[in-house]
Tab-separated table of C-alpha atoms in Angstrom:
chain	number	residue	atom	x	y	z
A	935	MET	CA	172.771	96.167	-45.355
A	936	GLU	CA	170.867	93.266	-46.850
A	937	TYR	CA	170.865	92.487	-50.525
A	938	ALA	CA	167.981	90.748	-52.221
A	939	GLN	CA	168.862	87.192	-53.157
A	940	LYS	CA	167.907	86.578	-56.753
A	941	THR	CA	167.511	83.081	-58.025
A	942	ALA	CA	169.963	81.683	-60.518
A	943	PRO	CA	168.862	81.822	-64.134
A	944	ALA	CA	168.303	78.425	-65.722
A	945	CYS	CA	171.653	77.069	-66.873
A	946	PRO	CA	171.623	76.088	-70.575
A	947	PHE	CA	174.929	74.212	-70.302
A	948	GLN	CA	175.479	70.566	-69.433
A	949	LYS	CA	178.302	68.950	-67.525
A	950	ARG	CA	180.936	67.210	-69.578
A	951	TYR	CA	182.468	63.844	-68.862
A	952	PRO	CA	186.021	63.592	-70.188
A	953	SER	CA	187.774	60.270	-70.646
A	954	GLN	CA	189.733	59.214	-67.576
A	955	LEU	CA	192.384	57.733	-69.862
A	956	ILE	CA	193.973	61.022	-70.928
A	957	ARG	CA	194.565	63.305	-67.960
A	958	ASP	CA	195.890	66.352	-69.750
A	959	ASP	CA	195.126	70.078	-69.470
A	960	LEU	CA	191.834	69.637	-71.327
A	961	PHE	CA	190.749	66.885	-68.920
A	962	PHE	CA	191.387	68.942	-65.780
A	963	MET	CA	189.965	72.162	-67.274
A	964	THR	CA	186.808	70.226	-68.131
A	965	LEU	CA	186.521	69.291	-64.464
A	966	ALA	CA	186.962	72.975	-63.553
A	967	TYR	CA	184.255	73.855	-66.093
A	968	ASN	CA	181.932	71.391	-64.356
A	969	GLU	CA	182.706	73.095	-61.050
A	970	ALA	CA	181.730	76.411	-62.650
A	971	LEU	CA	178.375	74.880	-63.597
A	972	ASP	CA	177.887	73.906	-59.952
A	973	ALA	CA	178.554	77.527	-58.999
A	974	TRP	CA	175.949	78.714	-61.512
A	975	LYS	CA	173.341	76.326	-60.112
A	976	SER	CA	174.072	77.750	-56.638
A	977	ASN	CA	173.537	81.297	-57.967
A	978	GLU	CA	177.235	82.081	-57.691
A	979	VAL	CA	179.473	83.623	-60.339
A	980	PRO	CA	180.352	80.547	-62.437
A	981	ILE	CA	184.042	80.107	-61.763
A	982	GLY	CA	185.474	76.654	-61.124
A	983	ALA	CA	188.884	75.404	-60.060
A	984	VAL	CA	190.641	72.048	-59.858
A	985	ILE	CA	194.075	71.180	-58.524
A	986	ALA	CA	195.912	68.216	-59.996
A	987	PHE	CA	198.815	66.486	-58.289
A	988	GLU	CA	200.512	63.466	-59.838
A	989	GLN	CA	197.720	63.242	-62.427
A	990	ASN	CA	195.008	63.060	-59.754
A	991	THR	CA	192.478	65.618	-58.609
A	992	VAL	CA	193.329	66.656	-55.048
A	993	GLY	CA	191.265	69.832	-54.750
A	994	THR	CA	188.123	71.237	-56.330
A	995	GLY	CA	186.129	74.352	-55.778
A	996	HIS	CA	183.628	76.764	-57.177
A	997	ASN	CA	182.691	80.212	-56.009
A	998	ARG	CA	180.734	80.248	-52.743
A	999	VAL	CA	180.937	83.941	-51.904
A	1000	GLU	CA	177.170	84.525	-51.852
A	1001	SER	CA	176.125	81.279	-50.158
A	1002	SER	CA	178.788	81.520	-47.426
A	1003	ASN	CA	178.718	85.316	-47.095
A	1004	ASP	CA	182.517	85.119	-47.298
A	1005	PRO	CA	184.362	87.396	-49.742
A	1006	THR	CA	187.341	85.015	-49.746
A	1007	ALA	CA	185.318	81.941	-50.778
A	1008	HIS	CA	186.628	81.957	-54.329
A	1009	ALA	CA	186.975	78.718	-56.286
A	1010	GLU	CA	190.774	78.857	-56.166
A	1011	MET	CA	190.957	79.431	-52.412
A	1012	ILE	CA	188.682	76.465	-51.730
A	1013	ALA	CA	190.630	74.205	-54.107
A	1014	ILE	CA	194.001	75.243	-52.624
A	1015	THR	CA	192.823	74.444	-49.091
A	1016	GLN	CA	191.468	71.055	-50.163
A	1017	ALA	CA	194.662	70.209	-52.065
A	1018	ALA	CA	196.946	71.099	-49.165
A	1019	ASN	CA	194.847	68.946	-46.836
A	1020	ALA	CA	194.729	66.074	-49.349
A	1021	ILE	CA	198.489	65.858	-49.828
A	1022	GLY	CA	199.352	66.809	-46.246
A	1023	ASP	CA	201.559	69.765	-47.166
A	1024	TRP	CA	200.834	73.433	-47.788
A	1025	ARG	CA	203.574	73.485	-50.418
A	1026	LEU	CA	201.940	72.589	-53.717
A	1027	ASN	CA	205.136	72.797	-55.817
A	1028	LYS	CA	204.259	69.807	-57.967
A	1029	ALA	CA	200.585	70.709	-58.353
A	1030	THR	CA	198.739	72.480	-61.158
A	1031	LEU	CA	195.810	74.796	-60.550
A	1032	TYR	CA	193.209	74.832	-63.341
A	1033	VAL	CA	190.686	77.663	-63.227
A	1034	THR	CA	188.049	78.825	-65.685
A	1035	LYS	CA	188.932	82.534	-65.336
A	1036	GLU	CA	192.186	84.268	-64.509
A	1037	PRO	CA	192.600	84.399	-60.731
A	1038	CYS	CA	192.089	87.727	-58.985
A	1039	PRO	CA	195.026	89.253	-57.064
A	1040	MET	CA	193.931	87.531	-53.823
A	1041	CYS	CA	193.770	84.088	-55.437
A	1042	SER	CA	196.944	84.697	-57.448
A	1043	GLY	CA	198.736	85.603	-54.229
A	1044	ALA	CA	197.364	82.504	-52.513
A	1045	ALA	CA	198.575	80.308	-55.390
A	1046	ILE	CA	202.036	81.829	-55.120
A	1047	MET	CA	202.093	81.576	-51.311
A	1048	ALA	CA	201.066	77.915	-51.622
A	1049	ARG	CA	203.917	77.532	-54.107
A	1050	VAL	CA	201.620	76.095	-56.778
A	1051	GLY	CA	203.953	74.911	-59.519
A	1052	ARG	CA	201.733	75.836	-62.450
A	1053	VAL	CA	198.520	77.760	-63.040
A	1054	VAL	CA	196.380	77.176	-66.128
A	1055	TYR	CA	193.448	79.506	-66.690
A	1056	ALA	CA	190.949	79.684	-69.524
A	1057	VAL	CA	189.748	83.294	-69.725
A	1058	PRO	CA	191.949	86.342	-69.134
A	1059	ASP	CA	190.540	89.137	-66.969
A	1060	ILE	CA	191.783	92.604	-67.920
A	1061	LYS	CA	189.888	94.262	-65.043
A	1062	MET	CA	190.753	92.045	-62.064
A	1063	GLY	CA	193.216	89.389	-63.251
A	1064	GLY	CA	196.218	88.908	-61.016
A	1065	LEU	CA	198.426	86.859	-63.347
A	1066	GLY	CA	198.805	89.211	-66.273
A	1067	GLY	CA	195.351	90.657	-66.980
A	1068	ALA	CA	195.207	93.751	-64.774
A	1069	LEU	CA	198.502	93.128	-62.986
A	1070	ASN	CA	200.895	90.245	-62.515
A	1071	VAL	CA	201.494	89.199	-58.926
A	1072	ASN	CA	203.840	86.533	-60.285
A	1073	GLU	CA	206.278	89.254	-61.380
A	1074	TYR	CA	206.294	91.160	-58.091
A	1075	PRO	CA	209.930	91.971	-57.210
A	1076	GLY	CA	211.405	89.968	-54.387
A	1077	MET	CA	208.989	87.045	-54.539
A	1078	ASN	CA	210.566	83.864	-53.209
A	1079	HIS	CA	208.387	81.737	-55.485
A	1080	THR	CA	206.890	82.172	-58.912
A	1081	THR	CA	204.619	79.896	-60.877
A	1082	VAL	CA	204.439	78.820	-64.499
A	1083	ILE	CA	201.380	80.323	-66.186
A	1084	ASP	CA	199.554	78.841	-69.180
A	1085	THR	CA	196.358	80.222	-70.661
A	1086	GLY	CA	193.633	79.567	-73.178
A	1087	VAL	CA	192.574	75.965	-72.478
A	1088	MET	CA	188.794	75.921	-73.165
A	1089	GLN	CA	188.821	79.713	-73.379
A	1090	ASP	CA	185.835	80.005	-75.729
A	1091	ASP	CA	183.671	77.593	-73.710
A	1092	CYS	CA	184.476	79.238	-70.377
A	1093	LEU	CA	183.983	82.748	-71.764
A	1094	GLU	CA	180.608	81.761	-73.212
A	1095	LEU	CA	179.580	80.303	-69.839
A	1096	ILE	CA	180.502	83.442	-67.882
A	1097	GLN	CA	179.015	85.866	-70.407
A	1098	THR	CA	175.774	83.896	-70.686
A	1099	PHE	CA	175.389	83.830	-66.894
A	1100	PHE	CA	175.613	87.619	-66.648
A	1101	ARG	CA	173.421	88.235	-69.696
A	1102	LEU	CA	170.697	86.049	-68.226
A	1103	LYS	CA	171.099	87.692	-64.785
A	1104	ARG	CA	170.475	91.045	-66.481
A	1105	GLY	CA	167.462	89.650	-68.347
A	1106	GLU	CA	169.143	89.734	-71.754
A	1107	GLU	CA	169.018	87.027	-74.368
A	1108	PRO	CA	172.176	84.857	-74.422
A	1109	ARG	CA	174.372	84.848	-77.506
A	1110	ILE	CA	175.199	81.190	-77.911
A	1111	ILE	CA	178.280	80.782	-80.077
């Protein structure tokens, strides 16, 4: 079955350019936010991810499900693959995954299987979140690895981005906060 490809609504948000001098959670989440903007401009759900290792970006990704016709082409999956290739090890114990929305169960499982040391997400997802929103893969009994989870960095900005995208896709007026 073919689905009609709609064009992306005009994106009212601009990329941000954080200072390279302070590479904290806000810095890396800003880079993930910029990845989400790239997803929007490609008519993908605007989710972005960045993986930091030793204060450097080693993986980036944004959703590419529609453009690649691949249901696994989520921002987190792309970033995890890039990071593992960049550091030459599938074990990302000392890495942090930054993502603009709580990872789904598939991406949460991938983060745990890759032994990502820490996951930071901006917006919780009570319907499909895999790290506490709908369920918590991290607390599954018998797991040989768990990750540290932190939330809320740039939550308002990332929520506004996602909500505006879907409002505009539906033809509604955006509610800019």
